[in-house]
Coordinates of C-alpha atoms (C1' of nucleotides) in Angstrom, one line a residue:
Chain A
X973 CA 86.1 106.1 127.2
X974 CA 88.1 105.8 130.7
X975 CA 91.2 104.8 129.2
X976 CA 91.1 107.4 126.2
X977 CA 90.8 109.9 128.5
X978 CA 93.5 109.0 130.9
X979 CA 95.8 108.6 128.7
X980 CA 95.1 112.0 126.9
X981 CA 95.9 112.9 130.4
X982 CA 99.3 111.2 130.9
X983 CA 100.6 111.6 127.9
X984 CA 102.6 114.8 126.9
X985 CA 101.7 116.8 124.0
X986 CA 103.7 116.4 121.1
X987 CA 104.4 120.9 121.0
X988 CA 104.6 120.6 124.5
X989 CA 107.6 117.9 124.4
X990 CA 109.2 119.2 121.9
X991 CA 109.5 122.5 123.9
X992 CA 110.5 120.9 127.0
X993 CA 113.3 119.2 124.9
X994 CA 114.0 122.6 123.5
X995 CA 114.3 124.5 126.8
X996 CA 116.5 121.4 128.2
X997 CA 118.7 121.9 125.6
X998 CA 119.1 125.7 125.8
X999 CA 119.6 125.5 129.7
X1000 CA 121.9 123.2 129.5
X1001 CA 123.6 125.3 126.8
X1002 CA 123.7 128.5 128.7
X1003 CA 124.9 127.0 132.2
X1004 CA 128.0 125.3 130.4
X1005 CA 128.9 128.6 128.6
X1006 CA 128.0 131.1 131.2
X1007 CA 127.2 129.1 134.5
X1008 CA 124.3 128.2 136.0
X1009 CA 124.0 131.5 138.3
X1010 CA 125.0 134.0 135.3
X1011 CA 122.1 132.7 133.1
X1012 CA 118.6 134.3 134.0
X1013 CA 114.8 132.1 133.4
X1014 CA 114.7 135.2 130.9
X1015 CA 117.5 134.1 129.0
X1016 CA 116.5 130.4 128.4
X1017 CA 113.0 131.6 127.7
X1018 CA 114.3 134.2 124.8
X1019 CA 117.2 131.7 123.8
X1020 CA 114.5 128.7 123.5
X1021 CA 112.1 131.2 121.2
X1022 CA 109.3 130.8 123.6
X1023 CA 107.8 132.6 126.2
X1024 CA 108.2 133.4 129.5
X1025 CA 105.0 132.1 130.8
X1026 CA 105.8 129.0 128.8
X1027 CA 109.3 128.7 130.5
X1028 CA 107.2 129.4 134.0
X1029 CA 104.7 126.3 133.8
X1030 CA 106.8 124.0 132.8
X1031 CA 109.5 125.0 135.8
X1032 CA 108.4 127.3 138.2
X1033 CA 111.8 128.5 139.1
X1034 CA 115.2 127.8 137.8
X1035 CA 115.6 125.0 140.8
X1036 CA 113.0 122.7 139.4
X1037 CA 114.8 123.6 135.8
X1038 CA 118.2 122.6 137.4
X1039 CA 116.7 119.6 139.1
X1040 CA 115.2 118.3 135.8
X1041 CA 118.7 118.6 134.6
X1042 CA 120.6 116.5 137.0
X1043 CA 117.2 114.0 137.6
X1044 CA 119.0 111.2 135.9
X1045 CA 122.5 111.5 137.9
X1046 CA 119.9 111.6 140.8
X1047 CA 118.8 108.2 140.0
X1048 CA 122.6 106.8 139.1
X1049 CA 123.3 108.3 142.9
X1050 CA 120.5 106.2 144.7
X1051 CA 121.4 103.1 142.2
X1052 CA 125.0 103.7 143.5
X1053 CA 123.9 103.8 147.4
X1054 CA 121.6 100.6 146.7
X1055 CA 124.4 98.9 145.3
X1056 CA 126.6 100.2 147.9
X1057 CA 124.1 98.6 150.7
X1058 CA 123.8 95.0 148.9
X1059 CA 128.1 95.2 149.0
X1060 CA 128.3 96.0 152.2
X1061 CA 125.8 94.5 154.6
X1062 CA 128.1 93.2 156.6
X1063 CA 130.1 96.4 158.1
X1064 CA 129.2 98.6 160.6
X1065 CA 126.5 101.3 160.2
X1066 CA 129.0 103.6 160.5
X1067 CA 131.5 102.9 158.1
X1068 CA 128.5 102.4 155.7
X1069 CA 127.7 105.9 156.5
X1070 CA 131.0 107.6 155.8
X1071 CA 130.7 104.9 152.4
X1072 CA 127.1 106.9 151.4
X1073 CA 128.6 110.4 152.4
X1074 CA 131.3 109.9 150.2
X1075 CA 129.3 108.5 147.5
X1076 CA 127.0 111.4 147.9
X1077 CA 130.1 114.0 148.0
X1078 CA 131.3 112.2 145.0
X1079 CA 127.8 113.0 143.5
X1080 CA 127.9 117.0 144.9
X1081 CA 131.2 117.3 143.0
X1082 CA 130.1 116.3 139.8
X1083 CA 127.3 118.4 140.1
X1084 CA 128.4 121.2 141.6
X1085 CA 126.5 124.0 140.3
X1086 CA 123.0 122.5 139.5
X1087 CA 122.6 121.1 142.9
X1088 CA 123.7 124.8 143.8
X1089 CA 120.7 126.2 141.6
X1090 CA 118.4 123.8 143.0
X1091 CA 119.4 124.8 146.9
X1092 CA 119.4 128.6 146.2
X1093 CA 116.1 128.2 144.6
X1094 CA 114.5 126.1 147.3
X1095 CA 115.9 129.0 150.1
X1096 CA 114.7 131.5 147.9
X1097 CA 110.8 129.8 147.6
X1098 CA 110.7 129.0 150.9
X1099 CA 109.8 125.5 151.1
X1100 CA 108.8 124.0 154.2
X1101 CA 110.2 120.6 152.9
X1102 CA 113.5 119.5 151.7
X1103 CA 113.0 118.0 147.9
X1104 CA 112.2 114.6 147.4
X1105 CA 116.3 114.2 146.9
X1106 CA 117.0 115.4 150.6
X1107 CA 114.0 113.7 151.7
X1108 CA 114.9 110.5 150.3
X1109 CA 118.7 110.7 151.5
X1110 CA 117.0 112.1 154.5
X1111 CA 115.7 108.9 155.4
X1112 CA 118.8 106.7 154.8
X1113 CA 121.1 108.3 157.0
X1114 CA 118.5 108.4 159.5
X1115 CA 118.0 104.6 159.3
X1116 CA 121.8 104.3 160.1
X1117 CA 122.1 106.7 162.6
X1118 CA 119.5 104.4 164.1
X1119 CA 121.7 101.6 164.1
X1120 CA 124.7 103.3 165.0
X1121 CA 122.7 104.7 168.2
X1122 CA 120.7 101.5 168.7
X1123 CA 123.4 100.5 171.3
X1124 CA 122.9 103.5 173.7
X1125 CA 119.7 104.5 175.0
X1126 CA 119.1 107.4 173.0
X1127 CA 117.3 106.2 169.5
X1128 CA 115.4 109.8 169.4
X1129 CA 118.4 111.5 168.1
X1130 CA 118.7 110.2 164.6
X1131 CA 116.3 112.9 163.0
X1132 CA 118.3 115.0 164.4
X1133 CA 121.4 114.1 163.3
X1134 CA 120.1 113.5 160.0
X1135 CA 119.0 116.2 159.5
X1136 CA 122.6 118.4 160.7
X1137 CA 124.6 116.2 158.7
X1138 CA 122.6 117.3 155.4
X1139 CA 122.6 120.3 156.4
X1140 CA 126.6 120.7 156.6
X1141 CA 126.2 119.1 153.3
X1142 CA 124.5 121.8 152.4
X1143 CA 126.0 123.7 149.0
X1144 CA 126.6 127.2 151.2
X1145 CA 128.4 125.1 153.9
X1146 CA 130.2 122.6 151.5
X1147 CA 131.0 125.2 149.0
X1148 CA 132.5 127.6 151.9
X1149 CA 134.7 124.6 153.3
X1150 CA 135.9 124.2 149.5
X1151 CA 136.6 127.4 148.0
X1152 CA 137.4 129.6 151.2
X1153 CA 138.8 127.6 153.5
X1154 CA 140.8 125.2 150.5
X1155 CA 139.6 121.7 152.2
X1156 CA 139.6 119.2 149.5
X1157 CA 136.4 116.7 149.1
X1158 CA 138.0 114.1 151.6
X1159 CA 138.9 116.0 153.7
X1160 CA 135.6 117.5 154.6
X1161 CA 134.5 114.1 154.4
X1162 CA 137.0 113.5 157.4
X1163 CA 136.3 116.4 159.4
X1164 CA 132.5 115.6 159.4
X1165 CA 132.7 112.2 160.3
X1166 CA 134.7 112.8 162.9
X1167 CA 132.6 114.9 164.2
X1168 CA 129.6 113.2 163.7
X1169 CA 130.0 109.6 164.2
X1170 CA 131.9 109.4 167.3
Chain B
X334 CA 142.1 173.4 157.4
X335 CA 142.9 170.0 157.7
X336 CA 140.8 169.9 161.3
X337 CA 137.6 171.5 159.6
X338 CA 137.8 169.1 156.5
X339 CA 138.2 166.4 158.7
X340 CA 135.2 167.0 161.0
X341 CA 133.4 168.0 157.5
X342 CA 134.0 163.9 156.3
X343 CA 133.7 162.3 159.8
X344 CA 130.0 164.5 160.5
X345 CA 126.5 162.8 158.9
X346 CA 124.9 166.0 157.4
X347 CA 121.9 167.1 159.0
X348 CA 119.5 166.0 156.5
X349 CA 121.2 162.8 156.0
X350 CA 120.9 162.1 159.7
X351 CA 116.9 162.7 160.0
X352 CA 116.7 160.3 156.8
X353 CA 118.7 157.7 158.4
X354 CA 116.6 158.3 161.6
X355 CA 113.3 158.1 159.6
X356 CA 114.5 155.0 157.7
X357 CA 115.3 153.3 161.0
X358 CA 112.0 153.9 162.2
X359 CA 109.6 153.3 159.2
X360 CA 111.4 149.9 158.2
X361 CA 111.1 149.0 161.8
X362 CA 107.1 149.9 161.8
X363 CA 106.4 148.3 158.9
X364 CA 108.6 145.4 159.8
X365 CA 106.4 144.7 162.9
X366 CA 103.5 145.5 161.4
X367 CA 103.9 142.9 158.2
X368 CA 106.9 140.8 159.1
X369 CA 110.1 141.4 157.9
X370 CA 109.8 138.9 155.0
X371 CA 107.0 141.0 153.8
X372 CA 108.4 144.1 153.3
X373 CA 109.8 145.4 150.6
X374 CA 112.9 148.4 150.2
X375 CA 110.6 149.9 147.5
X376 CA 107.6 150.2 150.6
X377 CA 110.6 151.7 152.7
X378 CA 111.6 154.0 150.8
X379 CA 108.0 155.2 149.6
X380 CA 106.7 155.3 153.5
X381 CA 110.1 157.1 154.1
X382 CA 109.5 159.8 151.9
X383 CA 112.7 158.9 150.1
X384 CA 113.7 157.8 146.8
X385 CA 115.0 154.3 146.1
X386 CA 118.2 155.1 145.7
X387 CA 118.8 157.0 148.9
X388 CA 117.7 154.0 150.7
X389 CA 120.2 152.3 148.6
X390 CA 122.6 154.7 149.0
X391 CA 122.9 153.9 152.9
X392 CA 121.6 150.3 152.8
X393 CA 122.9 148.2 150.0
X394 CA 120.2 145.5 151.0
X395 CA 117.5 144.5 152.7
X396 CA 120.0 142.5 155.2
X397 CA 122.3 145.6 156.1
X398 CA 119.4 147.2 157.2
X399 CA 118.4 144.8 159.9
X400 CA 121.6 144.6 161.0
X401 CA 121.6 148.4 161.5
X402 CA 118.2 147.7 163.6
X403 CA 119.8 144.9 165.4
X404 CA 123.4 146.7 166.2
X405 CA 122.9 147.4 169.8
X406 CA 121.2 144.0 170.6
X407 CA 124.6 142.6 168.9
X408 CA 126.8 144.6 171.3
X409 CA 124.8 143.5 173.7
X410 CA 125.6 140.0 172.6
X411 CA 129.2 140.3 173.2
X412 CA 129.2 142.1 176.4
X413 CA 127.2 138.9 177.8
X414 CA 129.3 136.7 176.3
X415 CA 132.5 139.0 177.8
X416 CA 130.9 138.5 181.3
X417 CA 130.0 135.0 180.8
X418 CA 133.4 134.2 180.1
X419 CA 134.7 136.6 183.1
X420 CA 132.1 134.7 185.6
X421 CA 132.9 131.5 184.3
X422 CA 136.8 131.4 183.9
X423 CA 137.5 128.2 185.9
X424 CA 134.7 125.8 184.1
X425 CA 135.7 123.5 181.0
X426 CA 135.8 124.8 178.2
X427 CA 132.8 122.5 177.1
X428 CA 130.5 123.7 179.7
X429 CA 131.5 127.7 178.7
X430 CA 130.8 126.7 175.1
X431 CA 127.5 125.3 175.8
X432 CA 127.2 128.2 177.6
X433 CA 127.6 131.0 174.8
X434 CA 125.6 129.3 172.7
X435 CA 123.1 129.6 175.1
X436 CA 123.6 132.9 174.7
X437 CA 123.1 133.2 170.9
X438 CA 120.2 130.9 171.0
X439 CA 118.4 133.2 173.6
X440 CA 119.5 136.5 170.9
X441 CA 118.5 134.2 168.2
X442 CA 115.2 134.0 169.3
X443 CA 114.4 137.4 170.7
X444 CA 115.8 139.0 167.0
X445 CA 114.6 135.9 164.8
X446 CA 112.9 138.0 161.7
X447 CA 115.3 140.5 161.9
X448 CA 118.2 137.6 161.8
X449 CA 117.0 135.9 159.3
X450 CA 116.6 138.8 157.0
X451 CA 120.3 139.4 157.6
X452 CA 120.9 136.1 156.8
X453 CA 119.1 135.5 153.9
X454 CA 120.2 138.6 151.7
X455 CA 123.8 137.2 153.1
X456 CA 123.2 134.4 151.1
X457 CA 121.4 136.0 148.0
X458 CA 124.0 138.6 147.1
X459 CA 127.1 135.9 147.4
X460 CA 129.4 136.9 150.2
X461 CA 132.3 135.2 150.3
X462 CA 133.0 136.1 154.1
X463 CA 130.6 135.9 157.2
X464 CA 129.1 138.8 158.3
X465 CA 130.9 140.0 161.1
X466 CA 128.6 138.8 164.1
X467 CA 129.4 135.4 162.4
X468 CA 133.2 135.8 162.2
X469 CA 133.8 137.3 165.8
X470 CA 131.4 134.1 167.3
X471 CA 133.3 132.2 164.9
X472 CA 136.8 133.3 166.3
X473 CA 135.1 132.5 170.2
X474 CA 134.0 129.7 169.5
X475 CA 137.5 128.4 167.8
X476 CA 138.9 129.6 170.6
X477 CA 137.1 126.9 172.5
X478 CA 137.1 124.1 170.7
X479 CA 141.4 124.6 170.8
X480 CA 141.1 124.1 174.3
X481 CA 138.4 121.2 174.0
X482 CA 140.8 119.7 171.8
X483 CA 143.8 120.9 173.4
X484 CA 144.0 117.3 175.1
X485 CA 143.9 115.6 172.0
X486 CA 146.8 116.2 169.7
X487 CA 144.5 117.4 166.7
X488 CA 144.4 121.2 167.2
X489 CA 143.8 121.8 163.4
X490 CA 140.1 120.9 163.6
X491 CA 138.7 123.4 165.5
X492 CA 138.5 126.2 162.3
X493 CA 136.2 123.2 161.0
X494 CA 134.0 122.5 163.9
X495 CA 133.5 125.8 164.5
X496 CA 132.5 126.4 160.9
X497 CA 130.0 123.3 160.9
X498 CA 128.4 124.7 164.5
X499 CA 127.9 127.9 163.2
X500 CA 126.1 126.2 159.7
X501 CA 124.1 124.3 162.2
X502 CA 122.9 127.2 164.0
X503 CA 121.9 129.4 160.9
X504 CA 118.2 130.6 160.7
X505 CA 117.3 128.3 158.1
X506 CA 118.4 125.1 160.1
X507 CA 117.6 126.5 163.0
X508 CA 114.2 127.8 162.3
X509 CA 113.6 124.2 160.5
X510 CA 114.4 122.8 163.6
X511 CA 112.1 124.7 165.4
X512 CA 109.4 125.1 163.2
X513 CA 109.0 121.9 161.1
X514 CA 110.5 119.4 164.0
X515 CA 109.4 121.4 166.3
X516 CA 112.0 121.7 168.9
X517 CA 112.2 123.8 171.8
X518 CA 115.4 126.3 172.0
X519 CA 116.8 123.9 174.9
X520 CA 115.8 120.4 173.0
X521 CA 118.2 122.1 170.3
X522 CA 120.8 123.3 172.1
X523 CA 121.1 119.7 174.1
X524 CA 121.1 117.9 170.8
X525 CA 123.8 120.1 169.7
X526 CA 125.9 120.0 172.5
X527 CA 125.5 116.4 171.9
X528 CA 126.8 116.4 169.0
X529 CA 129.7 118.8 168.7
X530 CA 131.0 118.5 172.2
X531 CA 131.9 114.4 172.6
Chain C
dT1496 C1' 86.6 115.5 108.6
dT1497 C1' 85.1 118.1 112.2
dG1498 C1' 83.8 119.9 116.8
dA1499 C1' 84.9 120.3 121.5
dC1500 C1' 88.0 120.9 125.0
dA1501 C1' 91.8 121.0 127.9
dA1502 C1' 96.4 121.8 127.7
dA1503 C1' 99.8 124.8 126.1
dC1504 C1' 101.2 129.1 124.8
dG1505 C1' 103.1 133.9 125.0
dG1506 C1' 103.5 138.3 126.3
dA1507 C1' 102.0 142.2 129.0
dG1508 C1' 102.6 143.7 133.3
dA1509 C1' 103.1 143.6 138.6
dC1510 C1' 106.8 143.8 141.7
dA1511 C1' 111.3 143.5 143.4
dT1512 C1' 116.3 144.6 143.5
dC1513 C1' 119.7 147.6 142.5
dT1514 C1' 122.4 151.2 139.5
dC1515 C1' 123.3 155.5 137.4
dC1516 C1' 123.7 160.2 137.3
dA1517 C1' 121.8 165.0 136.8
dT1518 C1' 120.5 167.9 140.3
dT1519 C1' 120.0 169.7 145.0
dT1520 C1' 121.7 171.0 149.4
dA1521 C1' 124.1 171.5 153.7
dA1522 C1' 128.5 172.6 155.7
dT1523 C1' 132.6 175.2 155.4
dA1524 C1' 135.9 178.9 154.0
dT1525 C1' 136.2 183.5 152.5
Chain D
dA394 C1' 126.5 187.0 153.0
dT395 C1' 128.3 184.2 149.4
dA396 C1' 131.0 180.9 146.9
dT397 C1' 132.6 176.3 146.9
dT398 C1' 132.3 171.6 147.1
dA399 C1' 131.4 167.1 148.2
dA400 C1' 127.8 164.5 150.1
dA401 C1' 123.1 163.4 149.5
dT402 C1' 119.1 163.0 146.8
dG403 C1' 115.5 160.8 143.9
dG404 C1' 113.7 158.8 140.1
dA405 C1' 114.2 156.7 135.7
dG406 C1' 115.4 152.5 134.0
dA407 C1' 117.9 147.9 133.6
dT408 C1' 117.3 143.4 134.9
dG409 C1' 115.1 139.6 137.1
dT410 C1' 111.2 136.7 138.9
dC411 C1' 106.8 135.2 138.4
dT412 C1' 101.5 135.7 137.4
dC413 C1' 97.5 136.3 134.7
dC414 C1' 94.7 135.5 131.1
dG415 C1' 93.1 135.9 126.3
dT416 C1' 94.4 133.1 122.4
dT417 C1' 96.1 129.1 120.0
dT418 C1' 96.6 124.3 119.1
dG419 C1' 96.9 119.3 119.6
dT420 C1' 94.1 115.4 120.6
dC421 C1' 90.3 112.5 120.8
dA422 C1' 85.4 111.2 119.9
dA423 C1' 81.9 111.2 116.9

DNA sequence: TTGACAAACGGAGACATCTCCATTTAATAT
DNA sequence: ATATTAAATGGAGATGTCTCCGTTTGTCAA
């Protein structure tokens, strides 16, 4: 029948979950005692007693692995900027932006080194497009840069904007600010909006 | 003698010299032949003649090798930025910075493989400090946004907005720019200028 | 049950980066 | 010339990413 056959499609294997729990849990392991960049694919795979290949088409590099791991805070981030939104109507897009950027730093903190495997993975793969996560914050800040400029002339601008603000937000830039040049988390949230909504 | 052991240290050995040489030019052959991206330092060293570990022996990656093969166009970099600045004394300080980063863009583009290979193993093998292209554009370009800012009493956020232009202008936001958006050099430049100089 | 089938598996191996070190070799001093 | 010596060499191999494909194994239908 249709339906027995879709849902043999959409639903998981029992092996197959049972592995995906297994190599959650062993990642997950290994990053908190060794950190996410000291711990190889190899590693996880051996640790998890399964192989390679196994590891492979489940995740098809350790960013989509790290991504899995953090998917949930992922949601609890938009849920957050949603919430944010209904609270704050009222203000001006740009304090509503420096309220997301913070919400998002806030996020980047907690998550420092699994949003770092994802970004170092997605440089490494070369992918023409940000992940659905940049994507998606992509969008918002573009919507308010949209409002912030929809008193000048110049509406064309937003994408661009957008798309320098995520990239300062970038792990390699925020990271640098962080550890090299000692900024704390507000202050880089200062420095940027200073320089961006002016 | 001290004068002969000297000389002895300071001198490249003969056959260390032609190996450099023939380094230099198979890397840059096969390089324009498959793109820099393509090419491995396993294919160098096997077209060079060499082993592996000579090539690694001079080159501890991919991305000081370009470099090498980019030097003089570097120098050449400065001295137009030197005469830019010496032709250009009694302008802003805005207009000069829009100016040298006229420059790099126009380098940017004429050496963007080779850049972005530099950059990209930068990134991959953790560097805690810039290259040094990155930190003598770096200290120019602070030096210009302390006068910019000279007016205003903060002079503390130059270091910052210097850091965040030089993110901006990075190959892989740059190239996204240009490729994926698909922005011309000058669209960018104006947006950035835009941006960074308010 | 059982048969069929697609998904899942696992490990060999292709390639890449990079290190180590026994051996070679060019430049200098004698 | 020859000995000395430190730089240079090269290739084996450690480690890592990722693919390919023959084999196994759940799942569903009959």
């Amino acid at each position: 029948m249709e339906d027995g056959k879709l849902t043999y499609m959409r639903t998981e294997r029992r092996d197959a979950a049972k592995n995906r729990q297994r190599i959650l849990d062993t990642a997950l392991m290994l990053f908190e005692q060794h950190g996410v960049e000291q711990v190889s694919m190899n590693q996880i795979a051996i640790e998890a007693g399964i192989g390679p290949g196994t590891l492979y088409r489940r995740y098809r590099n350790k960013g989509e692995l790290c991504l899995d791991l953090i998917k949930d805070n992922v949601v609890l981030l938009f849920e957050d900027i949603d919430m944010y939104f209904e609270q704050n109507q009222s203000e001006p897009p740009s304090l509503r932006l420096k309220g997301i950027l913070s919400l998002f730093i806030r996020f980047r903190e907690n998550k420092a080194q699994l949003l770092k495997g994802v970004e170092d993975s997605e440089v490494t793969n070369r992918k023409k497009s940000r992940s659905p996560l940049y994507d998606e914050l992509n969008q918002i800040i573009v919507n308010l840069f949209n409002e912030i400029n929809a008193e000048k002339e110049s509406q064309k601008n937003s994408v661009f904007q957008a798309d320098m603000l995520l990239t300062v937000l970038k792990s390699d830039s925020y990271l640098f600010q962080r550890e090299i040049r000692g900024y704390t988390p507000e202050e880089i949230l200062e420095q940027i909006c200073e320089i961006f909504i002016s």
